[in-house]
C-alpha cells in the first residue's frame, strides 16, 4: 500500500486547521456584526413602509440625542420628547396628572384628529352618555383606546416603543392615518411606572459596553436588588388597578373612569427565551363576571396582531398562558368595566442584546414588536369600532338590568372609622356610589353606626365592579391562577359587612367623603385614655413615645367614667411628664387630629375593673425598627412594610442591607423584621446574640422555616401529601400547580386578651395566605392566640389536601429567646397595601412584644 510522506500529511492538517479557524473567525465576525448592526437601527426600522412623514414633527433622536433602541430611554428624556411633540403637533395635547413618590410627572397624551380636539370634551361626554343610554346611536362616534406602557420598569421595550408610536401618530401623513385619527381618541400613557423605568434605564445604560456583549452572564443582565420592576416603595403596580393604593394608580384610574375607554392595552415583557404573547389568555381561567363576548372580541382583535407580526416575521402565541381572573391587573381590570383589556408580553432582552434559544434577541427587535402590536391594536379598534362601542353599551345595559331589583350592601366597624373611610375611599376612586346609613342599626349581631358605616346601593351603573370587590368565591372551573384567587375587600379590611340588606337602610348619598376628625375629649390633670381600636392608633402612640412621654398599655378590660375600654387601651398619665398639664393637652390634641381618633381625659384612676395605677397597665417604651433588605429577602414584602411605616404611621424604619448588616451595631434597634433568609453565618450569629440581649425579631412567610431551622425558635411544621393519582407528562405541571395557594382568605379565631390581638373587636379575623407553611399549634392553648378554624376557607382556591392540613393550624407564634422575643407569621399581614385588616398585628408585635 502506498504511504504518504509525513510532511504532506502535516501540510494537509495545517490547511484544514486554518480553514476551520477561518470559518470560526468568519462566524464570530458575523455574530459581532449582527449584534452591532442591530443596535445601529434608525427610526425606519420600526415605522411602516410606504408612509410619508411631516418634517415639522421632531424625531426622537432630534430631541433625546440617540436613536430609539440605541440606549434605554430615561424617564426625563421620555417626558422631554412627549412635550416636544405636544408643542408642535395639533394632533396631541398633554396633561400632567400628578407625580410619583419620587416627583416624576405622570403624563397622559390625548392623540386624535385636530377636528376632534376642537370638540374633545363633547366627544368625551357623548361617549360617557352612551354607557348610560343604550339607545344612543354610536355608529358615528370615535372609539376610545387607552395605550399604556411598561408598568414594570425593567420591562422597558414598551416605553421605548412609545417614542416611535407617538412619533408615528404625530407625523404620519395620508388617508389611512387621517381616517384612523378621525375614528379614534387615543389616551397615550408612555410610562405607567416612571420611577421603575428610570431605575432600570440607569442600570442597563451604565452597564452597556461599546461592543454589545450578549452573554447572559454579563452584569448588564443581572440587576442589583430590588431591580427596576417596581415603583419607589417596591410595589408591583400591575396588581394595584383595583386597590388603587399608589399615586401612579390613582392618576391612571381617574383617567380611566373619566373616559371609560373601549380598549386598554398593557405592554409587558417576559422571559428572554419566549417570543411574543397577546391575549386571549387561557380560556378556563377567565373571571366568570367577564362576559364571553369580551373574550370573543379579544380573539377577533388578536387576528390583527397575528397579521401584523406575520408581516415582519416575528414569532408569537396566544391562549396558552396568563389569565383574566384577578381584576387588579391592567389587562383584566377593564373587563369588569365594559372595556376590553389586552396584555402584550414580549420576550425580554433585559439589556441591549442577549443570547437566547431563538438566537440573539436585540433590544430594537423587542421594541419593534411592541410598536407593531400598538399599531395593530389601533387598526383593529378603527375597523371594529361600532361593534366594540355597542358591546360597551350593552355591558352597562345588562348590568343595570341585573341590579334593578337587587338590594344593598352595608359595611363598617363601629370602633374604627378610619378603616371604614379607606374602603369608602377606594369606592369613590372607582365612581361607585355609596350612602350613609339612615340611622344606627344592628343586624346579625353587628352594629352599624353613622360615620362608621356606609351602604352601597346595588342598583347603580358600576354594580358589576361592586360584585367583583365584595363577592366571596370558593368554587372554580380551574385550579391554577396567575395571581391571587380572592380579594374580597371587606374581608381584607376586617370590616363587618352584610349583603342584601333592605334599601330602607340607605341614607343620604356621600358626595364629600372626609377623614374622621380627631380630638381630645376633656382636658385632664390626671390622665388620658386612647382606645387601641382605631386604625391610626399606632401612629398616635409612636408620636407620643417620640416626644418622650411615658405611656402604659392596659392588659385587661375596664370601665372609666361610664365608658368601656378594651384590651390594649393606651393610658397617658399627666403627672411626672416632661410636659406640663396644659402643654400635654395641646400636644395630644394635635396628635389626635393628625391620627383621626379620639382620646378621653379622665379625672379619676378608680375604675370598674383594673384601676389606672394597677400593675396590669404595662409600660410601653419607644421603638426603633429595622427591616432586612437585599439578597435573599423579598423586595415586595419589605417595600410594603416600608410604605406602611413611612406613609401611614409616620414611623422611621431603617432598611438594613444584608451586604453590610453583619457589620452594623444592632443594639440600637428594638425590633428587626425579616422577609427572607440569609446564608451569612456572621449575620445569623449576630442576630442570635441581639435577640438574646432583648431584641424582637419578626419573621414573615418562609422566614418562619429559617427561624426554626436555625434554632431561633422551635416550630413544628406539617405538610400535605403529594397527589398520587396518575397523571400524564403533559399535565404534570397542572397537578403540582393545583397544590399552590396563590392567594386566598381564611378565617381565624382570636384570643382577644393576648397582646397580639389588641385593638381587634371581633373574635374572628380573616387572614390572607399565599404559602403552604402549616405550623402545628403549641401544646399550651394560651400560646395560640390566632388559630385557623375547623372550616377556615372564606374565599379563594385551596386544594382539598392543603385545606385539611390548614385546619386548626396557627399563622402566628411568639417564643422567648434569652431576654428577647422571636415572632413568626406564616403569611403576609401587609399584603399589597390594601390588607388594612391585619396591619395592626405587626404593630402589636412591635409595641407590645415584651408583654407577650
Short mmCIF file of C-alpha atoms in Angstrom, two decimals, residues 485-754:
data_model
loop_
_atom_site.label_atom_id
_atom_site.label_comp_id
_atom_site.label_asym_id
_atom_site.label_seq_id
_atom_site.Cartn_x
_atom_site.Cartn_y
_atom_site.Cartn_z
CA UNK A 485 -57.84 33.89 43.64
CA UNK A 486 -59.53 36.08 46.29
CA UNK A 487 -59.50 39.75 47.23
CA UNK A 488 -62.86 40.34 48.98
CA UNK A 489 -62.41 43.91 50.18
CA UNK A 490 -64.45 43.96 53.42
CA UNK A 491 -62.55 40.84 54.50
CA UNK A 492 -59.23 42.46 53.59
CA UNK A 493 -60.21 45.46 55.72
CA UNK A 494 -61.61 43.25 58.51
CA UNK A 495 -64.90 45.12 58.39
CA UNK A 496 -68.33 43.89 59.33
CA UNK A 497 -70.49 43.66 56.23
CA UNK A 498 -73.74 42.22 55.04
CA UNK A 499 -75.22 41.78 51.59
CA UNK A 500 -78.88 42.00 50.58
CA UNK A 501 -79.90 44.47 53.25
CA UNK A 502 -83.08 46.46 52.77
CA UNK A 503 -82.88 49.67 50.75
CA UNK A 504 -84.75 51.29 53.65
CA UNK A 505 -81.38 51.41 55.44
CA UNK A 506 -79.99 53.78 52.79
CA UNK A 507 -79.42 57.34 53.94
CA UNK A 508 -78.00 60.39 52.20
CA UNK A 509 -75.56 59.83 49.33
CA UNK A 510 -71.96 60.60 50.27
CA UNK A 511 -70.59 63.16 47.83
CA UNK A 512 -67.90 64.69 50.04
CA UNK A 513 -66.03 61.90 51.78
CA UNK A 514 -63.92 63.16 54.69
CA UNK A 515 -61.49 61.52 57.06
CA UNK A 516 -62.76 61.16 60.63
CA UNK A 517 -61.91 64.17 62.77
CA UNK A 518 -59.79 63.51 65.83
CA UNK A 519 -59.87 65.31 69.16
CA UNK A 520 -59.23 65.04 72.89
CA UNK A 521 -62.44 64.93 74.88
CA UNK A 522 -61.90 66.81 78.16
CA UNK A 523 -58.68 68.40 79.37
CA UNK A 524 -57.42 66.42 82.34
CA UNK A 525 -54.95 66.93 85.16
CA UNK A 526 -54.93 63.19 85.84
CA UNK A 527 -54.54 61.27 82.58
CA UNK A 528 -55.79 60.41 79.10
CA UNK A 529 -57.12 57.15 77.65
CA UNK A 530 -56.73 56.24 73.99
CA UNK A 531 -58.63 53.20 72.66
CA UNK A 532 -56.43 50.96 70.52
CA UNK A 533 -59.23 50.05 68.08
CA UNK A 534 -58.71 52.82 65.53
CA UNK A 535 -56.50 52.12 62.50
CA UNK A 536 -54.18 55.08 63.18
CA UNK A 537 -53.69 54.42 66.91
CA UNK A 538 -50.12 53.10 66.24
CA UNK A 539 -49.33 56.40 64.52
CA UNK A 540 -50.53 58.30 67.58
CA UNK A 541 -48.66 56.05 70.01
CA UNK A 542 -45.41 56.41 68.10
CA UNK A 543 -45.75 60.20 68.05
CA UNK A 544 -46.35 60.23 71.81
CA UNK A 545 -43.37 57.98 72.54
CA UNK A 546 -41.13 60.01 70.22
CA UNK A 547 -41.98 63.06 72.31
CA UNK A 548 -40.55 61.33 75.37
CA UNK A 549 -43.92 60.95 77.09
CA UNK A 550 -44.49 57.99 79.39
CA UNK A 551 -47.17 55.57 78.19
CA UNK A 552 -48.82 52.42 79.57
CA UNK A 553 -51.00 49.75 77.95
CA UNK A 554 -53.95 48.02 79.59
CA UNK A 555 -53.67 44.22 79.81
CA UNK A 556 -57.32 43.88 80.80
CA UNK A 557 -60.69 45.46 80.02
CA UNK A 558 -62.14 48.12 82.33
CA UNK A 559 -64.62 50.97 82.59
CA UNK A 560 -63.78 54.57 83.40
CA UNK A 561 -66.34 57.33 83.72
CA UNK A 562 -69.04 55.00 82.41
CA UNK A 563 -67.10 54.27 79.19
CA UNK A 564 -65.92 50.73 78.41
CA UNK A 565 -62.32 50.24 77.33
CA UNK A 566 -60.90 47.16 75.59
CA UNK A 567 -57.65 45.28 75.98
CA UNK A 568 -54.78 47.39 74.68
CA UNK A 569 -56.14 50.79 75.72
CA UNK A 570 -53.31 53.31 76.00
CA UNK A 571 -53.01 55.35 79.21
CA UNK A 572 -51.04 58.62 79.30
CA UNK A 573 -50.67 59.90 82.88
CA UNK A 574 -50.35 63.67 83.33
CA UNK A 575 -48.06 63.68 86.36
CA UNK A 576 -44.29 63.33 86.13
CA UNK A 577 -44.13 64.04 82.39
CA UNK A 578 -41.68 66.32 80.58
CA UNK A 579 -44.66 68.49 79.50
CA UNK A 580 -46.87 70.35 81.94
CA UNK A 581 -50.61 69.68 82.04
CA UNK A 582 -51.54 72.38 79.52
CA UNK A 583 -48.75 71.61 77.03
CA UNK A 584 -49.52 67.90 77.22
CA UNK A 585 -53.17 68.57 76.35
CA UNK A 586 -52.18 70.78 73.41
CA UNK A 587 -49.74 68.16 72.14
CA UNK A 588 -52.22 65.29 72.48
CA UNK A 589 -54.89 67.34 70.74
CA UNK A 590 -52.53 67.79 67.79
CA UNK A 591 -51.70 64.06 67.74
CA UNK A 592 -55.38 63.08 67.90
CA UNK A 593 -56.23 65.33 64.94
CA UNK A 594 -53.37 64.03 62.82
CA UNK A 595 -54.27 60.44 63.70
CA UNK A 596 -58.03 60.89 63.18
CA UNK A 597 -59.02 59.40 66.53
CA UNK A 598 -60.47 60.25 69.93
CA UNK A 599 -58.68 60.44 73.28
CA UNK A 600 -60.54 60.83 76.52
CA UNK A 601 -59.44 62.79 79.58
CA UNK A 602 -60.19 61.25 82.92
CA UNK A 603 -60.40 62.81 86.37
CA UNK A 604 -60.01 59.59 88.33
CA UNK A 605 -57.90 56.47 88.41
CA UNK A 606 -60.69 54.48 90.08
CA UNK A 607 -62.21 52.13 87.52
CA UNK A 608 -64.76 49.40 87.23
CA UNK A 609 -62.13 46.72 86.70
CA UNK A 610 -58.39 47.35 86.88
CA UNK A 611 -57.51 50.80 88.21
CA UNK A 612 -55.18 53.12 86.34
CA UNK A 613 -52.41 52.57 88.86
CA UNK A 614 -52.62 48.76 88.54
CA UNK A 615 -49.67 46.60 87.50
CA UNK A 616 -51.97 45.39 84.73
CA UNK A 617 -51.00 48.61 82.97
CA UNK A 618 -47.59 47.84 81.46
CA UNK A 619 -45.00 50.38 80.35
CA UNK A 620 -44.59 50.87 76.60
CA UNK A 621 -41.15 52.05 75.51
CA UNK A 622 -40.01 53.86 72.33
CA UNK A 623 -39.24 51.58 69.40
CA UNK A 624 -36.50 51.73 66.81
CA UNK A 625 -37.26 49.36 63.96
CA UNK A 626 -35.19 47.96 61.09
CA UNK A 627 -36.12 45.72 58.17
CA UNK A 628 -33.62 43.43 56.46
CA UNK A 629 -33.37 44.03 52.72
CA UNK A 630 -31.17 42.83 49.89
CA UNK A 631 -30.15 39.46 48.54
CA UNK A 632 -32.30 36.64 49.91
CA UNK A 633 -35.14 38.92 51.04
CA UNK A 634 -38.43 39.78 49.34
CA UNK A 635 -38.47 43.32 47.96
CA UNK A 636 -42.28 43.20 47.70
CA UNK A 637 -42.76 42.33 51.38
CA UNK A 638 -40.06 44.72 52.58
CA UNK A 639 -41.48 47.50 50.42
CA UNK A 640 -44.97 47.02 51.81
CA UNK A 641 -43.61 47.38 55.35
CA UNK A 642 -41.52 50.43 54.42
CA UNK A 643 -44.61 52.01 52.81
CA UNK A 644 -46.76 51.20 55.85
CA UNK A 645 -44.32 52.82 58.27
CA UNK A 646 -43.41 55.77 56.09
CA UNK A 647 -46.70 56.84 54.54
CA UNK A 648 -49.33 55.77 57.08
CA UNK A 649 -47.82 55.64 60.54
CA UNK A 650 -45.10 58.29 60.13
CA UNK A 651 -42.62 55.89 61.69
CA UNK A 652 -38.97 55.79 60.74
CA UNK A 653 -37.72 52.39 59.67
CA UNK A 654 -34.10 51.56 58.83
CA UNK A 655 -33.50 49.43 55.75
CA UNK A 656 -30.56 47.18 56.65
CA UNK A 657 -28.96 45.62 53.58
CA UNK A 658 -27.56 42.13 54.07
CA UNK A 659 -24.37 43.23 52.27
CA UNK A 660 -23.31 45.12 55.41
CA UNK A 661 -25.80 44.19 58.14
CA UNK A 662 -23.30 41.83 59.82
CA UNK A 663 -21.02 44.83 60.47
CA UNK A 664 -23.75 47.02 61.99
CA UNK A 665 -24.21 47.64 65.72
CA UNK A 666 -27.68 46.11 66.16
CA UNK A 667 -28.05 47.14 69.80
CA UNK A 668 -29.68 50.45 68.80
CA UNK A 669 -32.69 48.58 67.33
CA UNK A 670 -35.54 47.21 69.43
CA UNK A 671 -37.14 45.32 66.53
CA UNK A 672 -35.86 43.79 63.29
CA UNK A 673 -38.21 42.47 60.61
CA UNK A 674 -37.24 39.78 58.09
CA UNK A 675 -39.00 38.61 54.94
CA UNK A 676 -36.45 36.10 53.69
CA UNK A 677 -33.32 34.31 54.84
CA UNK A 678 -29.56 34.65 54.77
CA UNK A 679 -26.69 32.19 54.42
CA UNK A 680 -24.34 34.69 56.09
CA UNK A 681 -23.32 32.93 59.31
CA UNK A 682 -21.85 36.13 60.75
CA UNK A 683 -25.21 37.90 60.35
CA UNK A 684 -27.10 34.90 61.69
CA UNK A 685 -24.94 34.73 64.82
CA UNK A 686 -25.17 38.48 65.30
CA UNK A 687 -28.97 38.30 65.16
CA UNK A 688 -28.99 35.47 67.70
CA UNK A 689 -26.87 37.48 70.14
CA UNK A 690 -29.04 40.55 69.61
CA UNK A 691 -32.24 38.58 70.31
CA UNK A 692 -30.80 37.00 73.47
CA UNK A 693 -29.92 40.51 74.67
CA UNK A 694 -33.52 41.65 74.39
CA UNK A 695 -34.32 42.32 70.71
CA UNK A 696 -37.52 41.30 68.97
CA UNK A 697 -37.04 39.51 65.64
CA UNK A 698 -40.19 39.29 63.48
CA UNK A 699 -40.22 36.88 60.53
CA UNK A 700 -42.82 36.55 57.80
CA UNK A 701 -43.70 33.71 55.44
CA UNK A 702 -40.71 31.49 54.51
CA UNK A 703 -38.60 33.18 57.18
CA UNK A 704 -40.50 31.03 59.68
CA UNK A 705 -38.79 27.88 58.39
CA UNK A 706 -35.40 29.59 58.54
CA UNK A 707 -36.03 30.79 62.10
CA UNK A 708 -36.90 27.26 63.17
CA UNK A 709 -34.08 25.51 61.30
CA UNK A 710 -31.52 27.97 62.71
CA UNK A 711 -32.79 27.45 66.28
CA UNK A 712 -34.08 30.98 66.82
CA UNK A 713 -37.35 29.31 67.82
CA UNK A 714 -38.87 25.85 67.87
CA UNK A 715 -41.76 25.29 65.45
CA UNK A 716 -43.39 22.10 64.27
CA UNK A 717 -44.50 22.02 60.65
CA UNK A 718 -46.85 19.72 58.79
CA UNK A 719 -47.46 19.32 55.08
CA UNK A 720 -49.96 17.75 52.74
CA UNK A 721 -49.05 14.54 50.95
CA UNK A 722 -48.25 14.91 47.27
CA UNK A 723 -51.06 13.73 44.95
CA UNK A 724 -50.66 10.10 43.89
CA UNK A 725 -53.28 9.94 41.14
CA UNK A 726 -51.85 9.00 37.72
CA UNK A 727 -51.12 11.99 35.52
CA UNK A 728 -49.71 12.34 32.01
CA UNK A 729 -46.41 14.05 31.26
CA UNK A 730 -48.36 16.82 29.52
CA UNK A 731 -50.41 17.56 32.65
CA UNK A 732 -47.78 17.09 35.36
CA UNK A 733 -47.44 20.85 35.92
CA UNK A 734 -51.20 21.17 36.28
CA UNK A 735 -51.19 18.65 39.10
CA UNK A 736 -48.37 20.32 41.02
CA UNK A 737 -49.73 23.79 40.29
CA UNK A 738 -53.07 22.85 41.83
CA UNK A 739 -51.30 22.47 45.20
CA UNK A 740 -50.17 26.10 45.19
CA UNK A 741 -52.08 28.58 47.35
CA UNK A 742 -51.76 31.58 45.06
CA UNK A 743 -53.66 33.87 47.41
CA UNK A 744 -56.85 33.13 49.34
CA UNK A 745 -58.64 34.26 52.50
CA UNK A 746 -59.10 32.13 55.60
CA UNK A 747 -60.88 32.57 58.90
CA UNK A 748 -59.10 32.53 62.25
CA UNK A 749 -60.32 32.65 65.84
CA UNK A 750 -58.73 35.13 68.23
CA UNK A 751 -57.91 35.26 71.91
CA UNK A 752 -58.65 38.97 72.37
CA UNK A 753 -56.81 39.10 75.69
CA UNK A 754 -53.45 38.33 74.03
#
